[in-house]
Amino acid sequence: MNPRLVILDVVARPLYVVILLASLVVLLRGHNEPGGGFIAGLVAVSASVLWALAHGPAAAEARLPFRSPLILSAVGVALGAIAGLPALLLGDAFLTHLWGAIPLGFTEIEVSTVLVFDVGVYLCVWGALAGYALSLLEADLEAPAKDSPEARR
Amino acid sequence: MIATIALVVFVTVTVGVYLSLSRDLFRVVLGLAMFGSAANLVLFAAGRLGRTAPAVVTVGETALADTANPLPQALVLTAIVIGFALVCFALVLMLRLIRDARTDDALALRDAEPLPTDPVKPPATDQAFEPVVGADPGREVAR
Amino acid sequence: MGHAQTANPIDAMGVAARAAFVLAPLGLFVLVSWVLATKTLPVDLAWSWIPSLDIEWRFRIDGLGALMLLMITGIGTAVFVYAGGYLAGDPNQRRLFWMLVLFMVAMVGCVTADDLFVLFLFWEATSLTSFMLVGYSHARAESRKAAQQALMVTGTGGLALLAGFIVLAQATGTTRISDIVEIVPTLGETPALTTALGLLLVGAFTKSAQFPFHFWLPNAMAAPTPVSAYLHSATMVKLGVFLLARLDPAFGEWPSWEWTLKVVGSVTAAWGMVLALRERDLKRILAWSTVATLGTLVMLVGMRGEGAAIAVGALLLAHGLYKAPLFFVAGNIDHGTGTRVIDRLGDLRRQMPWTAAAALLAGASMAGMPLSFGFIVKDVILEAKTAVDVFTFAKAANTVFGSIAVAVAGVAAIRVFWLHPGENQRVEAHECGPALVGPPLLLALLGITLGLFPFYVQDLIALAGVAMIPGTEVPVLSLSLAPGPVLGSLAVTLAIGVVIYLLWDPLHQRFERIAARTGRIGMASQYERSLTWIPTFAAAVTRRVQDGRLPVYVGLVAASAAAAIVVAIAHLVASGAATWAAIEWPGLGFAGAAALVIAGALVAPFVRDRLVLLLAVGLVGFGSALLFVFAGAPDVAWTQFAVETVFVIVVAAVLLGLKRLGRGMGIAEPRFRPLALGVSVVLGAAVAALLMIATAGPFDMSLPDWFGRTSVPEAHGRNVVNVILVDFRALDTLGEIAVVMLSLMAALPLVAALRRRRAPAGDAR
């Protein structure tokens, strides 16, 4: 990984943005067309892997939301759980979804707890699988030297 | 189509298990991955394969018409993601072994469970677990 | 060390905290007294628990339960007060109090439960809290060992008890104890009931330290004295007797019941007393005499007749009232002198006058001296025995018990307080504070008061007795101090007792010599041996079953799975129920995808280069993604493509690292491993055959149809797969993403050590 490819270095930034945007599209259209949180999350993981190949796993991790794969995936799980709470207030079962629209005069924005849930899935999958991928990419297999602080620990 | 899937399943399960029975830990992990693929196929095929239209309702309609069974698809989809996490976990374990135990040979890992030919150690005596305490909290001294 | 009461101001509990804890038993005592004063027994309470099994939280307070309740809470109050003083300044005192409270609650549950399984639950709770309490001084090996032994013995008995309860519930068709005792006599001696009885007896005998399970009780004296006084004399060890008394109406007419109880009880009574002679530790001497008393109680339960039933209640109460204070006295002596070895003790009445008074009063009751409650109980027991035809051995055992009780009382009350300690070195002594002197004095005084005015408790004892003989009228007892035939018997036991007391030291030496020889075959050493033998056996078995080679483990799992499927398929084929899916030619795309998968799989076992192996496995993944495409599953296919891409890229990068370490090639091993191949082929064929059979049957489309119909109108989504994931089965999905996150959480510590050591600046985020 260390001998970086110049071309990868150059195209990494635009590609990263494009792939993430694509993942958002996949996420948003998922309810009606093939796609959804899981697939979008995996697409986003591939963006992170691309960045790791270009600039190193640590840099890829720093570019993640919250700068930590674990926190990112935990936020995803939390969003998923939060999406189930409004139903409880209305006396329905946990995770019974609600739909609504916010009128803006000329058009209206459709909102639903389903979307919140799917975003949670997206963030969790992105965080967790990027966490695995980046860890594996970052693995240092040389055994620690005998006198390094790590060996003594 | 079921017969084709069954043939694919036969080959992938056989090879996956065969790889997992290796002493080489990398083969074991990849065998696990292949076995996972086979399991997903079985799960998928159990929902029947006859109809091959995607399980998406056509715009304007209100119900699915003659499409593939969506339920096993949903199950397999999450299984793929979890399977990926599982294989990655196994890889991490293997890498730790290579780094700390300096081996990726399953037969070289003998610390936890000795061979049947190794002598049976007697159970640890009570003294071995005697904690070192600063002061004796009990005041019951019979002698 | 030492016994100065230097309280640690941080850890020690204040007087207020201790008083608060004392309120627990005291409050219950008042409550129980109020219930007894206002309600007619039995009082029933019930809450539903497991309706499908007809198990309820059923409680019933009858005479026997009421007597036990009063002892648990009354003596409990004394114990709580005493424990506050005894362990003043001990940093762990709060833990002791909480465990005592838990124990007390468990005991209350035990003696009031009217359902077999509720009783069992509380029974086990007493075993567990007893484990914690015996092991209170957990830093000492002796204490841990004693706790373990107590738990092993009573826990094993508890398992037997559970089995017995289950058989009993099956045989009678109910779990309610008050119904069972009515049903069992109508069933006669069926094999099921005999089995149940055997198991129940094991449970009761272990709990009440009956021969041959008697050895754990004296060892449990490693517990702090308040615990010994409470658990191992007044309450918990009586549970076995209590259970036997509870079941007496059910099994009482059986000769096997009568004889087992009489023989075991007599042997325990006599043997416990003899073993008391072996000891030099005051507390252990008292413990053996407790074992003997429990034996006597078991014997009395086994005897027929109203008199015996009443004697059980009377002896239960009397023993609690004299043995608990004697334990307190032993604790005070330990506290005041630093030793409990009787050779070093003597003349303590000068330094410890109040303790001496308590010892004298309690000792009088234990010896059955006139004017004490013990005397009355002796009278009751004697009457019970003359009322029924008692075999000679029980009589002899009782004489042994009675006389050695006199001797033990002499040692505890007279020897250490009034005689000179002999040539042994004299110890320094001081009297203890009011919290240590009050409880024994009060309980011992109560024992004397009841001796003088027995009519205060005679109704309670009569009620307790009647609980063992349902259907009879509550007799009007008139306990009195009138000298009767008991005087003659008292004279005999007193005479023998005094002789034993005087000859204590020579007898002790003789018994010590005999015991040294018989010790090896005793139950205690059998227990010790099994403790070493069981783990050794387990280790040897583990060696065979788990031989430490990963391929063997995987092979065993694969072979068992294959065997299970093959057996199932063979069964289907043999019964003619198996139908096979039709073989039809797939479409071209589908066939091509299948060919890709098969090609990748077939290459994999033959390559040594790990990178090639990865590509082969990747081919299997991409091929199955294509299969999903052609089977109408675009979402799944897309997922599989994405996963496979990331997987191949990441693992390839890892392999580059491995290659730098010289690990680019796999470990050389035989290309053809026949056993492994056999297992894999069988499993592969079995799974494929299972698939062929499973998909041949008719398919229930109701679920897919329902999802297809409701997806748009109710969930506002046209992609049914995604709607299932995020809406219909959203809770599943939430669980799954949580699992993925948790697995990362588990992997990160493993990974942390693998991380390339970063520059210090980058590390400090």
mmCIF file of N, CA, C and O in Angstrom, chain B residues 1-2 4 10 13-15 18 21-24 27 48 51-52 55-57 59 63-64 69 73 77-78 80 96 99 102 104-105 110 113-114 118 130 137 139-140 142, chain C residues 3 86 90 139-141 144 225 283 340-341 543 547 553 555 584 586 601 610 632-633 640 663 666-667 669 671 673 680 685 695 697 701 704 708 718 720-721 736 750 753:
data_model
loop_
_atom_site.group_PDB
_atom_site.id
_atom_site.type_symbol
_atom_site.label_atom_id
_atom_site.label_comp_id
_atom_site.label_asym_id
_atom_site.label_seq_id
_atom_site.Cartn_x
_atom_site.Cartn_y
_atom_site.Cartn_z
ATOM 1 N N MET B 1 -33.934 -25.106 -12.425
ATOM 2 C CA MET B 1 -33.005 -24.186 -11.771
ATOM 3 C C MET B 1 -32.581 -24.697 -10.398
ATOM 4 O O MET B 1 -31.441 -24.481 -9.977
ATOM 5 N N ILE B 2 -33.516 -25.347 -9.711
ATOM 6 C CA ILE B 2 -33.177 -25.883 -8.398
ATOM 7 C C ILE B 2 -32.016 -26.864 -8.528
ATOM 8 O O ILE B 2 -31.080 -26.856 -7.721
ATOM 9 N N THR B 4 -29.652 -26.920 -10.707
ATOM 10 C CA THR B 4 -28.400 -26.186 -10.902
ATOM 11 C C THR B 4 -27.882 -25.654 -9.579
ATOM 12 O O THR B 4 -26.702 -25.800 -9.233
ATOM 13 N N PHE B 10 -23.675 -28.212 -3.800
ATOM 14 C CA PHE B 10 -22.865 -29.403 -3.519
ATOM 15 C C PHE B 10 -21.378 -29.073 -3.646
ATOM 16 O O PHE B 10 -20.589 -29.367 -2.733
ATOM 17 N N VAL B 13 -20.234 -26.291 -0.886
ATOM 18 C CA VAL B 13 -20.188 -26.822 0.487
ATOM 19 C C VAL B 13 -19.011 -27.777 0.620
ATOM 20 O O VAL B 13 -18.230 -27.711 1.576
ATOM 21 N N THR B 14 -18.859 -28.667 -0.360
ATOM 22 C CA THR B 14 -17.767 -29.637 -0.279
ATOM 23 C C THR B 14 -16.421 -28.930 -0.208
ATOM 24 O O THR B 14 -15.610 -29.195 0.694
ATOM 25 N N VAL B 15 -16.201 -28.004 -1.132
ATOM 26 C CA VAL B 15 -14.898 -27.329 -1.142
ATOM 27 C C VAL B 15 -14.729 -26.455 0.092
ATOM 28 O O VAL B 15 -13.657 -26.416 0.705
ATOM 29 N N TYR B 18 -13.945 -28.666 2.946
ATOM 30 C CA TYR B 18 -12.616 -29.255 2.740
ATOM 31 C C TYR B 18 -11.528 -28.239 3.086
ATOM 32 O O TYR B 18 -10.551 -28.567 3.762
ATOM 33 N N LEU B 21 -11.127 -27.765 6.764
ATOM 34 C CA LEU B 21 -10.486 -28.873 7.474
ATOM 35 C C LEU B 21 -8.973 -28.836 7.290
ATOM 36 O O LEU B 21 -8.278 -29.757 7.700
ATOM 37 N N SER B 22 -8.472 -27.765 6.694
ATOM 38 C CA SER B 22 -7.033 -27.650 6.497
ATOM 39 C C SER B 22 -6.339 -27.204 7.782
ATOM 40 O O SER B 22 -6.976 -26.721 8.711
ATOM 41 N N ARG B 23 -5.025 -27.381 7.820
ATOM 42 C CA ARG B 23 -4.289 -26.879 8.960
ATOM 43 C C ARG B 23 -3.866 -25.434 8.731
ATOM 44 O O ARG B 23 -3.419 -24.765 9.665
ATOM 45 N N ASP B 24 -3.987 -24.985 7.482
ATOM 46 C CA ASP B 24 -3.600 -23.626 7.142
ATOM 47 C C ASP B 24 -4.746 -22.685 7.495
ATOM 48 O O ASP B 24 -5.849 -22.792 6.963
ATOM 49 N N ARG B 27 -6.616 -20.830 4.715
ATOM 50 C CA ARG B 27 -7.570 -21.684 3.998
ATOM 51 C C ARG B 27 -8.838 -21.881 4.830
ATOM 52 O O ARG B 27 -9.942 -21.890 4.290
ATOM 53 N N ARG B 48 -37.968 -20.873 -3.241
ATOM 54 C CA ARG B 48 -38.380 -21.228 -4.610
ATOM 55 C C ARG B 48 -37.811 -20.249 -5.624
ATOM 56 O O ARG B 48 -37.674 -19.047 -5.366
ATOM 57 N N ARG B 51 -40.041 -17.847 -10.383
ATOM 58 C CA ARG B 51 -40.274 -16.541 -10.997
ATOM 59 C C ARG B 51 -39.043 -15.664 -10.820
ATOM 60 O O ARG B 51 -38.451 -15.627 -9.741
ATOM 61 N N THR B 52 -38.658 -14.961 -11.853
ATOM 62 C CA THR B 52 -37.390 -14.248 -11.802
ATOM 63 C C THR B 52 -37.531 -12.743 -11.961
ATOM 64 O O THR B 52 -36.551 -12.049 -12.189
ATOM 65 N N ALA B 55 -38.581 -8.245 -7.027
ATOM 66 C CA ALA B 55 -39.742 -8.044 -6.155
ATOM 67 C C ALA B 55 -39.985 -6.559 -5.946
ATOM 68 O O ALA B 55 -39.898 -6.045 -4.835
ATOM 69 N N VAL B 56 -40.276 -5.857 -7.022
ATOM 70 C CA VAL B 56 -40.574 -4.429 -6.940
ATOM 71 C C VAL B 56 -41.951 -4.200 -7.564
ATOM 72 O O VAL B 56 -42.226 -4.684 -8.659
ATOM 73 N N VAL B 57 -42.784 -3.477 -6.841
ATOM 74 C CA VAL B 57 -44.129 -3.223 -7.354
ATOM 75 C C VAL B 57 -44.039 -2.203 -8.490
ATOM 76 O O VAL B 57 -43.394 -1.157 -8.341
ATOM 77 N N VAL B 59 -44.868 0.843 -10.875
ATOM 78 C CA VAL B 59 -45.485 2.138 -10.567
ATOM 79 C C VAL B 59 -46.944 2.110 -10.998
ATOM 80 O O VAL B 59 -47.265 1.678 -12.108
ATOM 81 N N ALA B 63 -49.893 -4.053 -5.811
ATOM 82 C CA ALA B 63 -49.435 -5.337 -5.280
ATOM 83 C C ALA B 63 -48.436 -5.958 -6.243
ATOM 84 O O ALA B 63 -48.389 -5.616 -7.423
ATOM 85 N N LEU B 64 -47.610 -6.878 -5.688
ATOM 86 C CA LEU B 64 -46.641 -7.583 -6.516
ATOM 87 C C LEU B 64 -47.384 -8.499 -7.479
ATOM 88 O O LEU B 64 -48.378 -9.114 -7.108
ATOM 89 N N ASN B 69 -39.796 -14.345 -4.801
ATOM 90 C CA ASN B 69 -40.188 -14.272 -3.384
ATOM 91 C C ASN B 69 -39.289 -13.272 -2.655
ATOM 92 O O ASN B 69 -38.089 -13.461 -2.565
ATOM 93 N N GLN B 73 -34.978 -13.049 0.100
ATOM 94 C CA GLN B 73 -34.014 -12.036 -0.332
ATOM 95 C C GLN B 73 -33.629 -11.133 0.826
ATOM 96 O O GLN B 73 -32.461 -10.817 1.033
ATOM 97 N N LEU B 77 -29.899 -10.955 2.310
ATOM 98 C CA LEU B 77 -29.197 -9.678 2.239
ATOM 99 C C LEU B 77 -28.490 -9.366 3.561
ATOM 100 O O LEU B 77 -27.301 -9.026 3.589
ATOM 101 N N THR B 78 -29.205 -9.518 4.662
ATOM 102 C CA THR B 78 -28.547 -9.245 5.940
ATOM 103 C C THR B 78 -27.519 -10.321 6.250
ATOM 104 O O THR B 78 -26.481 -10.040 6.845
ATOM 105 N N ILE B 80 -25.549 -11.777 4.216
ATOM 106 C CA ILE B 80 -24.298 -11.480 3.514
ATOM 107 C C ILE B 80 -23.473 -10.491 4.325
ATOM 108 O O ILE B 80 -22.267 -10.663 4.521
ATOM 109 N N ARG B 96 -3.713 -11.748 14.293
ATOM 110 C CA ARG B 96 -3.148 -11.672 15.650
ATOM 111 C C ARG B 96 -2.278 -12.882 15.933
ATOM 112 O O ARG B 96 -1.216 -12.781 16.552
ATOM 113 N N ARG B 99 0.998 -12.573 14.231
ATOM 114 C CA ARG B 99 1.871 -11.583 14.840
ATOM 115 C C ARG B 99 2.353 -12.031 16.224
ATOM 116 O O ARG B 99 3.529 -11.891 16.552
ATOM 117 N N ARG B 102 3.302 -16.135 15.970
ATOM 118 C CA ARG B 102 4.196 -16.323 14.835
ATOM 119 C C ARG B 102 3.901 -17.616 14.088
ATOM 120 O O ARG B 102 4.811 -18.312 13.643
ATOM 121 N N ASP B 104 0.658 -19.567 11.443
ATOM 122 C CA ASP B 104 -0.705 -19.661 10.941
ATOM 123 C C ASP B 104 -1.028 -21.123 10.691
ATOM 124 O O ASP B 104 -1.843 -21.459 9.846
ATOM 125 N N ASP B 105 -0.378 -21.977 11.463
ATOM 126 C CA ASP B 105 -0.602 -23.413 11.350
ATOM 127 C C ASP B 105 -1.470 -23.857 12.520
ATOM 128 O O ASP B 105 -1.083 -23.720 13.688
ATOM 129 N N ARG B 110 -0.938 -25.033 20.535
ATOM 130 C CA ARG B 110 -1.101 -26.099 21.510
ATOM 131 C C ARG B 110 -1.196 -25.569 22.922
ATOM 132 O O ARG B 110 -1.131 -26.331 23.867
ATOM 133 N N GLU B 113 -4.984 -26.431 24.720
ATOM 134 C CA GLU B 113 -5.378 -27.821 24.861
ATOM 135 C C GLU B 113 -4.229 -28.724 24.453
ATOM 136 O O GLU B 113 -3.877 -28.831 23.288
ATOM 137 N N PRO B 114 -3.633 -29.385 25.397
ATOM 138 C CA PRO B 114 -2.509 -30.265 25.097
ATOM 139 C C PRO B 114 -2.965 -31.513 24.341
ATOM 140 O O PRO B 114 -4.153 -31.833 24.297
ATOM 141 N N ASP B 118 -0.053 -35.886 26.175
ATOM 142 C CA ASP B 118 0.591 -35.099 27.227
ATOM 143 C C ASP B 118 0.095 -35.576 28.590
ATOM 144 O O ASP B 118 -1.038 -36.034 28.714
ATOM 145 N N GLU B 130 -4.102 -18.903 46.707
ATOM 146 C CA GLU B 130 -4.118 -18.109 47.928
ATOM 147 C C GLU B 130 -3.877 -16.640 47.592
ATOM 148 O O GLU B 130 -2.819 -16.288 47.085
ATOM 149 N N PRO B 137 -8.980 -9.939 57.140
ATOM 150 C CA PRO B 137 -10.233 -9.321 57.531
ATOM 151 C C PRO B 137 -11.000 -10.141 58.558
ATOM 152 O O PRO B 137 -11.836 -9.612 59.277
ATOM 153 N N ARG B 139 -11.634 -12.089 61.970
ATOM 154 C CA ARG B 139 -11.048 -12.039 63.287
ATOM 155 C C ARG B 139 -11.244 -13.361 63.997
ATOM 156 O O ARG B 139 -10.904 -13.514 65.165
ATOM 157 N N GLU B 140 -11.790 -14.336 63.278
ATOM 158 C CA GLU B 140 -12.061 -15.630 63.878
ATOM 159 C C GLU B 140 -10.802 -16.470 63.862
ATOM 160 O O GLU B 140 -10.486 -17.096 62.862
ATOM 161 N N ALA B 142 -9.092 -19.527 65.587
ATOM 162 C CA ALA B 142 -9.459 -20.570 66.534
ATOM 163 C C ALA B 142 -8.273 -21.039 67.352
ATOM 164 O O ALA B 142 -8.440 -21.692 68.363
ATOM 165 N N HIS C 3 -7.535 -8.064 68.511
ATOM 166 C CA HIS C 3 -8.969 -7.929 68.693
ATOM 167 C C HIS C 3 -9.360 -6.598 69.258
ATOM 168 O O HIS C 3 -10.469 -6.428 69.718
ATOM 169 N N TYR C 86 -20.250 -7.745 67.049
ATOM 170 C CA TYR C 86 -19.181 -8.714 66.846
ATOM 171 C C TYR C 86 -18.233 -8.278 65.743
ATOM 172 O O TYR C 86 -17.038 -8.471 65.817
ATOM 173 N N ASP C 90 -15.399 -3.925 61.053
ATOM 174 C CA ASP C 90 -15.015 -4.751 59.909
ATOM 175 C C ASP C 90 -15.462 -4.057 58.628
ATOM 176 O O ASP C 90 -16.628 -3.697 58.490
ATOM 177 N N ALA C 139 -10.640 -14.355 52.441
ATOM 178 C CA ALA C 139 -9.197 -14.346 52.224
ATOM 179 C C ALA C 139 -8.547 -15.568 52.857
ATOM 180 O O ALA C 139 -7.377 -15.837 52.613
ATOM 181 N N ARG C 140 -9.308 -16.309 53.681
ATOM 182 C CA ARG C 140 -8.710 -17.475 54.342
ATOM 183 C C ARG C 140 -9.124 -18.748 53.616
ATOM 184 O O ARG C 140 -10.295 -18.974 53.329
ATOM 185 N N ALA C 141 -8.117 -19.582 53.338
ATOM 186 C CA ALA C 141 -8.372 -20.808 52.578
ATOM 187 C C ALA C 141 -9.381 -21.693 53.300
ATOM 188 O O ALA C 141 -10.274 -22.272 52.681
ATOM 189 N N ARG C 144 -12.898 -20.556 52.665
ATOM 190 C CA ARG C 144 -13.372 -20.834 51.305
ATOM 191 C C ARG C 144 -13.688 -22.310 51.140
ATOM 192 O O ARG C 144 -14.671 -22.700 50.529
ATOM 193 N N THR C 225 -19.217 -16.019 64.041
ATOM 194 C CA THR C 225 -20.114 -16.611 65.030
ATOM 195 C C THR C 225 -21.585 -16.258 64.832
ATOM 196 O O THR C 225 -22.446 -17.137 64.958
ATOM 197 N N LYS C 283 -16.502 -23.992 69.563
ATOM 198 C CA LYS C 283 -17.535 -23.838 68.543
ATOM 199 C C LYS C 283 -17.831 -25.157 67.830
ATOM 200 O O LYS C 283 -18.979 -25.477 67.528
ATOM 201 N N ARG C 340 -10.611 -20.126 71.151
ATOM 202 C CA ARG C 340 -11.789 -20.917 71.523
ATOM 203 C C ARG C 340 -11.382 -22.311 71.963
ATOM 204 O O ARG C 340 -12.223 -23.164 72.172
ATOM 205 N N VAL C 341 -10.068 -22.540 72.079
ATOM 206 C CA VAL C 341 -9.592 -23.867 72.444
ATOM 207 C C VAL C 341 -9.800 -24.053 73.940
ATOM 208 O O VAL C 341 -9.302 -23.261 74.750
ATOM 209 N N ARG C 543 -9.393 -34.368 27.506
ATOM 210 C CA ARG C 543 -8.274 -34.683 26.626
ATOM 211 C C ARG C 543 -8.701 -35.515 25.432
ATOM 212 O O ARG C 543 -8.226 -35.340 24.317
ATOM 213 N N ASP C 547 -9.077 -32.575 21.567
ATOM 214 C CA ASP C 547 -7.662 -32.911 21.541
ATOM 215 C C ASP C 547 -6.795 -31.743 21.088
ATOM 216 O O ASP C 547 -5.609 -31.891 20.886
ATOM 217 N N TYR C 553 -11.768 -30.509 15.481
ATOM 218 C CA TYR C 553 -13.011 -29.877 15.943
ATOM 219 C C TYR C 553 -13.952 -29.610 14.767
ATOM 220 O O TYR C 553 -15.126 -29.958 14.791
ATOM 221 N N GLY C 555 -13.919 -30.910 11.868
ATOM 222 C CA GLY C 555 -14.354 -32.173 11.284
ATOM 223 C C GLY C 555 -15.483 -32.796 12.080
ATOM 224 O O GLY C 555 -16.453 -33.301 11.508
ATOM 225 N N GLU C 584 -34.457 -29.500 -14.396
ATOM 226 C CA GLU C 584 -34.787 -28.791 -15.633
ATOM 227 C C GLU C 584 -33.583 -27.963 -16.039
ATOM 228 O O GLU C 584 -32.757 -27.593 -15.201
ATOM 229 N N PRO C 586 -31.452 -24.867 -16.892
ATOM 230 C CA PRO C 586 -31.522 -23.452 -16.550
ATOM 231 C C PRO C 586 -31.335 -22.578 -17.788
ATOM 232 O O PRO C 586 -30.887 -23.058 -18.834
ATOM 233 N N ALA C 601 -14.739 -22.626 -7.237
ATOM 234 C CA ALA C 601 -14.667 -23.566 -6.119
ATOM 235 C C ALA C 601 -13.715 -24.708 -6.435
ATOM 236 O O ALA C 601 -12.949 -25.149 -5.567
ATOM 237 N N ARG C 610 -1.646 -17.948 -1.894
ATOM 238 C CA ARG C 610 -2.824 -17.448 -1.191
ATOM 239 C C ARG C 610 -3.599 -16.431 -2.009
ATOM 240 O O ARG C 610 -4.815 -16.343 -1.893
ATOM 241 N N GLY C 632 -33.689 -12.925 -10.072
ATOM 242 C CA GLY C 632 -34.651 -11.881 -9.716
ATOM 243 C C GLY C 632 -34.413 -11.261 -8.361
ATOM 244 O O GLY C 632 -35.353 -10.861 -7.695
ATOM 245 N N ALA C 633 -33.145 -11.181 -7.947
ATOM 246 C CA ALA C 633 -32.852 -10.584 -6.648
ATOM 247 C C ALA C 633 -31.791 -9.503 -6.806
ATOM 248 O O ALA C 633 -30.650 -9.679 -6.378
ATOM 249 N N GLN C 640 -24.038 -8.479 -2.617
ATOM 250 C CA GLN C 640 -22.967 -9.468 -2.728
ATOM 251 C C GLN C 640 -21.799 -8.899 -3.546
ATOM 252 O O GLN C 640 -20.638 -9.074 -3.174
ATOM 253 N N ARG C 663 5.006 -15.113 3.947
ATOM 254 C CA ARG C 663 3.869 -16.004 4.137
ATOM 255 C C ARG C 663 2.903 -15.925 2.955
ATOM 256 O O ARG C 663 1.698 -16.063 3.129
ATOM 257 N N GLY C 666 0.548 -20.789 1.057
ATOM 258 C CA GLY C 666 -0.087 -21.533 2.126
ATOM 259 C C GLY C 666 0.836 -22.619 2.668
ATOM 260 O O GLY C 666 1.858 -22.946 2.051
ATOM 261 N N ILE C 667 0.472 -23.151 3.827
ATOM 262 C CA ILE C 667 1.280 -24.225 4.408
ATOM 263 C C ILE C 667 1.157 -25.474 3.540
ATOM 264 O O ILE C 667 0.062 -25.823 3.095
ATOM 265 N N GLU C 669 0.630 -29.049 2.607
ATOM 266 C CA GLU C 669 0.020 -30.230 3.219
ATOM 267 C C GLU C 669 -0.429 -31.137 2.082
ATOM 268 O O GLU C 669 -0.491 -30.698 0.929
ATOM 269 N N ARG C 671 -2.104 -32.828 -0.816
ATOM 270 C CA ARG C 671 -3.160 -32.286 -1.671
ATOM 271 C C ARG C 671 -4.445 -33.080 -1.472
ATOM 272 O O ARG C 671 -5.528 -32.533 -1.506
ATOM 273 N N ARG C 673 -6.524 -35.218 1.070
ATOM 274 C CA ARG C 673 -6.714 -35.672 2.441
ATOM 275 C C ARG C 673 -8.014 -36.480 2.465
ATOM 276 O O ARG C 673 -9.106 -35.901 2.478
ATOM 277 N N SER C 680 -16.330 -33.826 3.785
ATOM 278 C CA SER C 680 -16.871 -32.695 3.018
ATOM 279 C C SER C 680 -17.842 -33.156 1.940
ATOM 280 O O SER C 680 -18.886 -32.531 1.745
ATOM 281 N N ALA C 685 -23.088 -33.318 -0.308
ATOM 282 C CA ALA C 685 -24.157 -34.086 -0.940
ATOM 283 C C ALA C 685 -25.419 -34.037 -0.089
ATOM 284 O O ALA C 685 -26.537 -33.905 -0.616
ATOM 285 N N THR C 695 -37.365 -28.407 -1.670
ATOM 286 C CA THR C 695 -38.036 -27.525 -2.631
ATOM 287 C C THR C 695 -39.038 -28.276 -3.508
ATOM 288 O O THR C 695 -39.719 -27.663 -4.316
ATOM 289 N N GLY C 697 -41.578 -29.997 -2.347
ATOM 290 C CA GLY C 697 -42.894 -29.964 -1.723
ATOM 291 C C GLY C 697 -43.671 -28.719 -2.122
ATOM 292 O O GLY C 697 -43.131 -27.789 -2.709
ATOM 293 N N MET C 701 -47.470 -19.806 -0.083
ATOM 294 C CA MET C 701 -47.175 -18.468 -0.586
ATOM 295 C C MET C 701 -47.825 -17.365 0.242
ATOM 296 O O MET C 701 -47.748 -16.188 -0.116
ATOM 297 N N PRO C 704 -45.239 -14.433 1.395
ATOM 298 C CA PRO C 704 -44.812 -13.533 0.306
ATOM 299 C C PRO C 704 -45.978 -12.742 -0.279
ATOM 300 O O PRO C 704 -45.825 -11.549 -0.579
ATOM 301 N N GLY C 708 -46.367 -8.766 -0.512
ATOM 302 C CA GLY C 708 -46.582 -8.148 -1.815
ATOM 303 C C GLY C 708 -47.821 -7.261 -1.832
ATOM 304 O O GLY C 708 -47.846 -6.214 -2.475
ATOM 305 N N ARG C 718 -42.277 0.554 -2.749
ATOM 306 C CA ARG C 718 -42.492 -0.390 -3.831
ATOM 307 C C ARG C 718 -41.449 -1.497 -3.852
ATOM 308 O O ARG C 718 -41.685 -2.572 -4.392
ATOM 309 N N VAL C 720 -40.173 -4.277 -2.274
ATOM 310 C CA VAL C 720 -40.694 -5.079 -1.161
ATOM 311 C C VAL C 720 -39.565 -5.595 -0.271
ATOM 312 O O VAL C 720 -39.700 -5.686 0.951
ATOM 313 N N VAL C 721 -38.423 -5.931 -0.891
ATOM 314 C CA VAL C 721 -37.301 -6.429 -0.084
ATOM 315 C C VAL C 721 -36.892 -5.380 0.940
ATOM 316 O O VAL C 721 -36.729 -5.664 2.130
ATOM 317 N N GLU C 736 -29.890 -6.982 13.879
ATOM 318 C CA GLU C 736 -28.758 -7.378 13.051
ATOM 319 C C GLU C 736 -27.698 -6.288 12.971
ATOM 320 O O GLU C 736 -26.499 -6.561 13.090
ATOM 321 N N LEU C 750 -8.770 -6.509 19.562
ATOM 322 C CA LEU C 750 -7.832 -7.424 18.903
ATOM 323 C C LEU C 750 -7.005 -6.667 17.876
ATOM 324 O O LEU C 750 -5.812 -6.910 17.691
ATOM 325 N N ALA C 753 -3.830 -3.919 18.851
ATOM 326 C CA ALA C 753 -2.426 -4.294 18.962
ATOM 327 C C ALA C 753 -1.803 -4.484 17.585
ATOM 328 O O ALA C 753 -0.573 -4.502 17.454
#
